[in-house]
Amino acid sequence: MTANSPSVFLLMINGQIEGANFPEYDDLYCKYCFVYGHDWAPTSGLEEGISQITSKGRDSPHRLVWNFPLEITFKSTNPLGWPQIVVSVYGPDTFGNDVVRGYGATHIPITPGQHTRTIPMFVPESTSRLQKFTSWLLGRRPEFTDPKVVAQGEGREVTRVSSQGFVTLSFNIVTKDMKRLGYDTTATETTHTHTHPVAAGFGPGNQTLSM
């Protein structure tokens, strides 16, 4: 490797959490955070944020619009642990308590350019009818103490969940120096897709990355 060869590559992310579809709920807001591997580090931008509360409009009775901006740049030496974004949606229950309405996660697109992702959302469920009734009565429905667990998968197979709603995100992706470090990205992605996990077996040396 010559003295002019880069030691890291950059992943620049611009975009927004456009909105959501939760037919049964209104007056919702969202939070986001990024989850990434040990070889990754943010160099600028925000790793997490919280949106304004939004309500459904007359023209779109099932659609919630946030248009909440995302902007962050990462550096890394290894694609292993490619960043994911975790989105959590919250809103009031019958008694006015702030409760979680959905969790979801997706990997940041690998291919440079503009992309749209629609994430299916889910919530943890109580393991018994008694717990479910108690949670409803007290306004303390089950939720994760750390939303980042959504992106990790460990223990998820023993968590009872139910699906509800979708969140749509748009991204504009720019990468720098990936090819010079021996990595190539292929334009095999399509828009409006659900979560596509990045393969865990990345290593150096003229590899093709796709998702």
PDB file of C-alpha atoms in Angstrom:
ATOM      1  CA  MET A   1       0.000   0.000   0.000  1.00  0.00           C
ATOM      2  CA  THR A   2       1.428   3.341  -1.024  1.00  0.00           C
ATOM      3  CA  ALA A   3       1.672   6.400   1.176  1.00  0.00           C
ATOM      4  CA  ASN A   4      -1.208   7.988  -0.734  1.00  0.00           C
ATOM      5  CA  SER A   5      -3.562   5.056  -0.227  1.00  0.00           C
ATOM      6  CA  PRO A   6      -6.480   5.728   2.139  1.00  0.00           C
ATOM      7  CA  SER A   7      -6.658   3.883   5.450  1.00  0.00           C
ATOM      8  CA  VAL A   8     -10.433   4.295   5.866  1.00  0.00           C
ATOM      9  CA  PHE A   9     -13.499   4.718   3.691  1.00  0.00           C
ATOM     10  CA  LEU A  10     -16.393   7.097   4.314  1.00  0.00           C
ATOM     11  CA  LEU A  11     -20.155   6.543   4.244  1.00  0.00           C
ATOM     12  CA  MET A  12     -22.182   9.759   4.002  1.00  0.00           C
ATOM     13  CA  ILE A  13     -25.906   9.543   4.730  1.00  0.00           C
ATOM     14  CA  ASN A  14     -28.477  12.241   4.029  1.00  0.00           C
ATOM     15  CA  GLY A  15     -32.188  11.663   4.048  1.00  0.00           C
ATOM     16  CA  GLN A  16     -35.314  11.787   6.130  1.00  0.00           C
ATOM     17  CA  ILE A  17     -37.882   9.761   7.996  1.00  0.00           C
ATOM     18  CA  GLU A  18     -40.724  10.676   5.682  1.00  0.00           C
ATOM     19  CA  GLY A  19     -43.689   9.349   7.586  1.00  0.00           C
ATOM     20  CA  ALA A  20     -45.682   6.351   8.727  1.00  0.00           C
ATOM     21  CA  ASN A  21     -48.853   4.401   8.251  1.00  0.00           C
ATOM     22  CA  PHE A  22     -50.555   3.397  11.509  1.00  0.00           C
ATOM     23  CA  PRO A  23     -54.286   3.021  10.724  1.00  0.00           C
ATOM     24  CA  GLU A  24     -55.287   2.586  14.380  1.00  0.00           C
ATOM     25  CA  TYR A  25     -53.265   5.427  15.929  1.00  0.00           C
ATOM     26  CA  ASP A  26     -52.768   9.170  15.648  1.00  0.00           C
ATOM     27  CA  ASP A  27     -50.656  11.947  17.214  1.00  0.00           C
ATOM     28  CA  LEU A  28     -47.397   9.994  16.975  1.00  0.00           C
ATOM     29  CA  TYR A  29     -43.710  10.920  17.096  1.00  0.00           C
ATOM     30  CA  CYS A  30     -40.607   8.899  16.338  1.00  0.00           C
ATOM     31  CA  LYS A  31     -37.079   8.429  17.626  1.00  0.00           C
ATOM     32  CA  TYR A  32     -34.118   7.074  15.714  1.00  0.00           C
ATOM     33  CA  CYS A  33     -30.619   5.829  16.490  1.00  0.00           C
ATOM     34  CA  PHE A  34     -27.851   4.144  14.527  1.00  0.00           C
ATOM     35  CA  VAL A  35     -26.297   0.760  15.343  1.00  0.00           C
ATOM     36  CA  TYR A  36     -22.914  -0.136  13.835  1.00  0.00           C
ATOM     37  CA  GLY A  37     -19.904  -2.402  14.251  1.00  0.00           C
ATOM     38  CA  HIS A  38     -16.721  -1.941  16.261  1.00  0.00           C
ATOM     39  CA  ASP A  39     -14.711  -0.805  13.217  1.00  0.00           C
ATOM     40  CA  TRP A  40     -17.095   2.074  12.541  1.00  0.00           C
ATOM     41  CA  ALA A  41     -17.087   5.598  13.979  1.00  0.00           C
ATOM     42  CA  PRO A  42     -19.230   8.673  13.246  1.00  0.00           C
ATOM     43  CA  THR A  43     -17.236  11.712  12.108  1.00  0.00           C
ATOM     44  CA  SER A  44     -20.074  14.249  11.824  1.00  0.00           C
ATOM     45  CA  GLY A  45     -23.825  14.507  12.163  1.00  0.00           C
ATOM     46  CA  LEU A  46     -26.284  13.154  14.730  1.00  0.00           C
ATOM     47  CA  GLU A  47     -26.436   9.537  15.895  1.00  0.00           C
ATOM     48  CA  GLU A  48     -29.926   9.870  17.340  1.00  0.00           C
ATOM     49  CA  GLY A  49     -32.894  12.214  17.314  1.00  0.00           C
ATOM     50  CA  ILE A  50     -36.546  12.697  18.157  1.00  0.00           C
ATOM     51  CA  SER A  51     -39.194  14.150  15.854  1.00  0.00           C
ATOM     52  CA  GLN A  52     -42.155  16.406  16.396  1.00  0.00           C
ATOM     53  CA  ILE A  53     -45.627  14.984  17.103  1.00  0.00           C
ATOM     54  CA  THR A  54     -47.673  14.721  13.934  1.00  0.00           C
ATOM     55  CA  SER A  55     -51.337  14.048  13.240  1.00  0.00           C
ATOM     56  CA  LYS A  56     -53.178  12.616  10.263  1.00  0.00           C
ATOM     57  CA  GLY A  57     -54.521  15.110   7.758  1.00  0.00           C
ATOM     58  CA  ARG A  58     -57.876  15.283   6.022  1.00  0.00           C
ATOM     59  CA  ASP A  59     -56.325  14.510   2.645  1.00  0.00           C
ATOM     60  CA  SER A  60     -54.486  11.471   4.013  1.00  0.00           C
ATOM     61  CA  PRO A  61     -56.464   9.892   6.870  1.00  0.00           C
ATOM     62  CA  HIS A  62     -54.053   6.963   7.265  1.00  0.00           C
ATOM     63  CA  ARG A  63     -50.751   8.770   6.680  1.00  0.00           C
ATOM     64  CA  LEU A  64     -48.560  10.505   9.263  1.00  0.00           C
ATOM     65  CA  VAL A  65     -45.921  12.869   7.849  1.00  0.00           C
ATOM     66  CA  TRP A  66     -42.729  13.820   9.726  1.00  0.00           C
ATOM     67  CA  ASN A  67     -40.133  14.652   7.029  1.00  0.00           C
ATOM     68  CA  PHE A  68     -37.587  14.424   9.833  1.00  0.00           C
ATOM     69  CA  PRO A  69     -34.031  14.977   8.527  1.00  0.00           C
ATOM     70  CA  LEU A  70     -31.174  12.477   8.821  1.00  0.00           C
ATOM     71  CA  GLU A  71     -27.552  13.478   8.306  1.00  0.00           C
ATOM     72  CA  ILE A  72     -24.472  11.584   9.468  1.00  0.00           C
ATOM     73  CA  THR A  73     -21.056  10.495   8.144  1.00  0.00           C
ATOM     74  CA  PHE A  74     -19.235   7.329   9.223  1.00  0.00           C
ATOM     75  CA  LYS A  75     -15.682   6.167   8.690  1.00  0.00           C
ATOM     76  CA  SER A  76     -14.534   2.552   8.765  1.00  0.00           C
ATOM     77  CA  THR A  77     -11.835   0.149   7.654  1.00  0.00           C
ATOM     78  CA  ASN A  78     -14.193  -2.822   7.284  1.00  0.00           C
ATOM     79  CA  PRO A  79     -17.761  -3.242   5.943  1.00  0.00           C
ATOM     80  CA  LEU A  80     -18.482  -5.735   8.733  1.00  0.00           C
ATOM     81  CA  GLY A  81     -21.031  -4.114  11.010  1.00  0.00           C
ATOM     82  CA  TRP A  82     -22.494  -1.905   8.249  1.00  0.00           C
ATOM     83  CA  PRO A  83     -24.731   0.681   9.985  1.00  0.00           C
ATOM     84  CA  GLN A  84     -28.399   0.097  10.658  1.00  0.00           C
ATOM     85  CA  ILE A  85     -31.004   2.673  11.640  1.00  0.00           C
ATOM     86  CA  VAL A  86     -33.472   1.777  14.376  1.00  0.00           C
ATOM     87  CA  VAL A  87     -36.796   3.655  14.443  1.00  0.00           C
ATOM     88  CA  SER A  88     -39.197   3.697  17.396  1.00  0.00           C
ATOM     89  CA  VAL A  89     -42.678   5.240  17.236  1.00  0.00           C
ATOM     90  CA  TYR A  90     -44.576   6.500  20.287  1.00  0.00           C
ATOM     91  CA  GLY A  91     -47.976   7.970  21.012  1.00  0.00           C
ATOM     92  CA  PRO A  92     -50.771   8.271  23.586  1.00  0.00           C
ATOM     93  CA  ASP A  93     -52.943   5.359  24.698  1.00  0.00           C
ATOM     94  CA  THR A  94     -56.580   5.552  25.801  1.00  0.00           C
ATOM     95  CA  PHE A  95     -55.577   7.107  29.126  1.00  0.00           C
ATOM     96  CA  GLY A  96     -53.107   9.593  27.643  1.00  0.00           C
ATOM     97  CA  ASN A  97     -50.002   7.632  28.619  1.00  0.00           C
ATOM     98  CA  ASP A  98     -47.030   7.749  26.243  1.00  0.00           C
ATOM     99  CA  VAL A  99     -46.544   4.191  24.944  1.00  0.00           C
ATOM    100  CA  VAL A 100     -44.540   2.552  22.168  1.00  0.00           C
ATOM    101  CA  ARG A 101     -46.450   1.924  18.936  1.00  0.00           C
ATOM    102  CA  GLY A 102     -43.728   0.209  16.946  1.00  0.00           C
ATOM    103  CA  TYR A 103     -40.070  -0.726  16.542  1.00  0.00           C
ATOM    104  CA  GLY A 104     -38.268  -1.351  13.274  1.00  0.00           C
ATOM    105  CA  ALA A 105     -34.796  -1.384  11.750  1.00  0.00           C
ATOM    106  CA  THR A 106     -33.118  -1.503   8.364  1.00  0.00           C
ATOM    107  CA  HIS A 107     -29.548  -1.483   7.091  1.00  0.00           C
ATOM    108  CA  ILE A 108     -28.357   1.705   5.440  1.00  0.00           C
ATOM    109  CA  PRO A 109     -28.228   1.079   1.658  1.00  0.00           C
ATOM    110  CA  ILE A 110     -24.794   0.102   0.339  1.00  0.00           C
ATOM    111  CA  THR A 111     -25.140   1.431  -3.196  1.00  0.00           C
ATOM    112  CA  PRO A 112     -24.567   5.185  -3.677  1.00  0.00           C
ATOM    113  CA  GLY A 113     -27.582   7.149  -4.838  1.00  0.00           C
ATOM    114  CA  GLN A 114     -31.176   7.685  -3.758  1.00  0.00           C
ATOM    115  CA  HIS A 115     -33.121   4.936  -2.007  1.00  0.00           C
ATOM    116  CA  THR A 116     -36.435   4.455  -0.230  1.00  0.00           C
ATOM    117  CA  ARG A 117     -37.082   1.941   2.516  1.00  0.00           C
ATOM    118  CA  THR A 118     -40.408   0.932   4.026  1.00  0.00           C
ATOM    119  CA  ILE A 119     -39.891  -0.711   7.413  1.00  0.00           C
ATOM    120  CA  PRO A 120     -42.524  -3.018   8.922  1.00  0.00           C
ATOM    121  CA  MET A 121     -42.991  -2.130  12.582  1.00  0.00           C
ATOM    122  CA  PHE A 122     -43.714  -4.406  15.530  1.00  0.00           C
ATOM    123  CA  VAL A 123     -44.281  -4.236  19.286  1.00  0.00           C
ATOM    124  CA  PRO A 124     -43.460  -6.755  22.038  1.00  0.00           C
ATOM    125  CA  GLU A 125     -46.480  -8.548  23.460  1.00  0.00           C
ATOM    126  CA  SER A 126     -47.261  -9.680  27.003  1.00  0.00           C
ATOM    127  CA  THR A 127     -46.823 -13.403  27.562  1.00  0.00           C
ATOM    128  CA  SER A 128     -50.209 -13.901  29.235  1.00  0.00           C
ATOM    129  CA  ARG A 129     -53.701 -12.421  29.152  1.00  0.00           C
ATOM    130  CA  LEU A 130     -53.317 -11.256  32.755  1.00  0.00           C
ATOM    131  CA  GLN A 131     -50.106  -9.384  31.948  1.00  0.00           C
ATOM    132  CA  LYS A 132     -51.734  -7.894  28.864  1.00  0.00           C
ATOM    133  CA  PHE A 133     -54.725  -6.632  30.881  1.00  0.00           C
ATOM    134  CA  THR A 134     -52.482  -5.278  33.642  1.00  0.00           C
ATOM    135  CA  SER A 135     -50.291  -3.475  31.101  1.00  0.00           C
ATOM    136  CA  TRP A 136     -53.359  -1.896  29.486  1.00  0.00           C
ATOM    137  CA  LEU A 137     -54.810  -0.877  32.846  1.00  0.00           C
ATOM    138  CA  LEU A 138     -51.569   0.690  34.116  1.00  0.00           C
ATOM    139  CA  GLY A 139     -50.568   2.205  30.777  1.00  0.00           C
ATOM    140  CA  ARG A 140     -47.276   0.294  30.809  1.00  0.00           C
ATOM    141  CA  ARG A 141     -47.272  -1.892  27.766  1.00  0.00           C
ATOM    142  CA  PRO A 142     -44.158  -4.027  27.130  1.00  0.00           C
ATOM    143  CA  GLU A 143     -41.227  -2.214  25.532  1.00  0.00           C
ATOM    144  CA  PHE A 144     -37.482  -2.655  25.122  1.00  0.00           C
ATOM    145  CA  THR A 145     -35.269  -0.856  27.630  1.00  0.00           C
ATOM    146  CA  ASP A 146     -32.830  -0.232  24.770  1.00  0.00           C
ATOM    147  CA  PRO A 147     -34.336   0.023  21.255  1.00  0.00           C
ATOM    148  CA  LYS A 148     -30.955  -0.951  19.750  1.00  0.00           C
ATOM    149  CA  VAL A 149     -31.748  -4.581  20.620  1.00  0.00           C
ATOM    150  CA  VAL A 150     -34.075  -4.497  17.586  1.00  0.00           C
ATOM    151  CA  ALA A 151     -31.027  -4.466  15.278  1.00  0.00           C
ATOM    152  CA  GLN A 152     -29.075  -7.158  17.087  1.00  0.00           C
ATOM    153  CA  GLY A 153     -31.283 -10.224  16.878  1.00  0.00           C
ATOM    154  CA  GLU A 154     -29.920 -11.917  20.020  1.00  0.00           C
ATOM    155  CA  GLY A 155     -32.838 -13.224  22.064  1.00  0.00           C
ATOM    156  CA  ARG A 156     -35.372 -11.962  19.518  1.00  0.00           C
ATOM    157  CA  GLU A 157     -36.496 -15.514  18.761  1.00  0.00           C
ATOM    158  CA  VAL A 158     -37.970 -15.819  22.288  1.00  0.00           C
ATOM    159  CA  THR A 159     -39.717 -12.428  22.219  1.00  0.00           C
ATOM    160  CA  ARG A 160     -43.416 -12.481  21.386  1.00  0.00           C
ATOM    161  CA  VAL A 161     -44.273  -9.614  19.036  1.00  0.00           C
ATOM    162  CA  SER A 162     -47.117  -8.381  16.876  1.00  0.00           C
ATOM    163  CA  SER A 163     -46.889  -6.377  13.660  1.00  0.00           C
ATOM    164  CA  GLN A 164     -48.498  -2.985  13.288  1.00  0.00           C
ATOM    165  CA  GLY A 165     -47.763  -0.166  10.895  1.00  0.00           C
ATOM    166  CA  PHE A 166     -45.001   0.882   8.531  1.00  0.00           C
ATOM    167  CA  VAL A 167     -42.434   3.685   8.499  1.00  0.00           C
ATOM    168  CA  THR A 168     -40.967   5.069   5.256  1.00  0.00           C
ATOM    169  CA  LEU A 169     -37.442   6.503   5.015  1.00  0.00           C
ATOM    170  CA  SER A 170     -35.525   8.033   2.128  1.00  0.00           C
ATOM    171  CA  PHE A 171     -31.738   8.073   1.780  1.00  0.00           C
ATOM    172  CA  ASN A 172     -29.145   9.758  -0.380  1.00  0.00           C
ATOM    173  CA  ILE A 173     -25.934   7.714  -0.037  1.00  0.00           C
ATOM    174  CA  VAL A 174     -22.390   8.759  -0.915  1.00  0.00           C
ATOM    175  CA  THR A 175     -19.302   6.595  -0.331  1.00  0.00           C
ATOM    176  CA  LYS A 176     -15.650   7.576  -0.609  1.00  0.00           C
ATOM    177  CA  ASP A 177     -12.522   5.429  -1.063  1.00  0.00           C
ATOM    178  CA  MET A 178     -14.302   2.051  -0.887  1.00  0.00           C
ATOM    179  CA  LYS A 179     -12.937   0.932  -4.259  1.00  0.00           C
ATOM    180  CA  ARG A 180      -9.452   2.125  -3.352  1.00  0.00           C
ATOM    181  CA  LEU A 181      -9.608  -0.178  -0.333  1.00  0.00           C
ATOM    182  CA  GLY A 182     -10.669  -3.116  -2.494  1.00  0.00           C
ATOM    183  CA  TYR A 183     -14.445  -3.038  -2.005  1.00  0.00           C
ATOM    184  CA  ASP A 184     -16.984  -2.619  -4.771  1.00  0.00           C
ATOM    185  CA  THR A 185     -20.704  -1.925  -4.592  1.00  0.00           C
ATOM    186  CA  THR A 186     -23.179  -3.160  -7.163  1.00  0.00           C
ATOM    187  CA  ALA A 187     -26.404  -1.441  -8.147  1.00  0.00           C
ATOM    188  CA  THR A 188     -28.658  -4.432  -7.503  1.00  0.00           C
ATOM    189  CA  GLU A 189     -31.020  -2.696  -5.104  1.00  0.00           C
ATOM    190  CA  THR A 190     -34.585  -1.679  -5.746  1.00  0.00           C
ATOM    191  CA  THR A 191     -36.599   0.970  -3.987  1.00  0.00           C
ATOM    192  CA  HIS A 192     -39.511   0.373  -1.619  1.00  0.00           C
ATOM    193  CA  THR A 193     -37.993  -2.810  -0.225  1.00  0.00           C
ATOM    194  CA  HIS A 194     -38.127  -4.073   3.317  1.00  0.00           C
ATOM    195  CA  THR A 195     -35.152  -4.822   5.551  1.00  0.00           C
ATOM    196  CA  HIS A 196     -32.254  -6.569   3.812  1.00  0.00           C
ATOM    197  CA  PRO A 197     -29.510  -7.655   6.235  1.00  0.00           C
ATOM    198  CA  VAL A 198     -25.907  -7.219   5.196  1.00  0.00           C
ATOM    199  CA  ALA A 199     -23.963 -10.448   5.010  1.00  0.00           C
ATOM    200  CA  ALA A 200     -21.768 -11.030   8.035  1.00  0.00           C
ATOM    201  CA  GLY A 201     -18.825 -12.549   6.178  1.00  0.00           C
ATOM    202  CA  PHE A 202     -17.209  -9.422   4.776  1.00  0.00           C
ATOM    203  CA  GLY A 203     -13.451  -9.363   4.471  1.00  0.00           C
ATOM    204  CA  PRO A 204     -10.857  -7.370   2.540  1.00  0.00           C
ATOM    205  CA  GLY A 205      -9.779  -7.815  -1.024  1.00  0.00           C
ATOM    206  CA  ASN A 206     -11.779  -6.840  -4.121  1.00  0.00           C
ATOM    207  CA  GLN A 207     -15.114  -8.033  -2.830  1.00  0.00           C
ATOM    208  CA  THR A 208     -18.479  -7.157  -4.261  1.00  0.00           C
ATOM    209  CA  LEU A 209     -20.997  -5.868  -1.742  1.00  0.00           C
ATOM    210  CA  SER A 210     -24.714  -6.142  -2.363  1.00  0.00           C
ATOM    211  CA  MET A 211     -27.841  -5.929  -0.289  1.00  0.00           C
TER     212      MET A 211
END
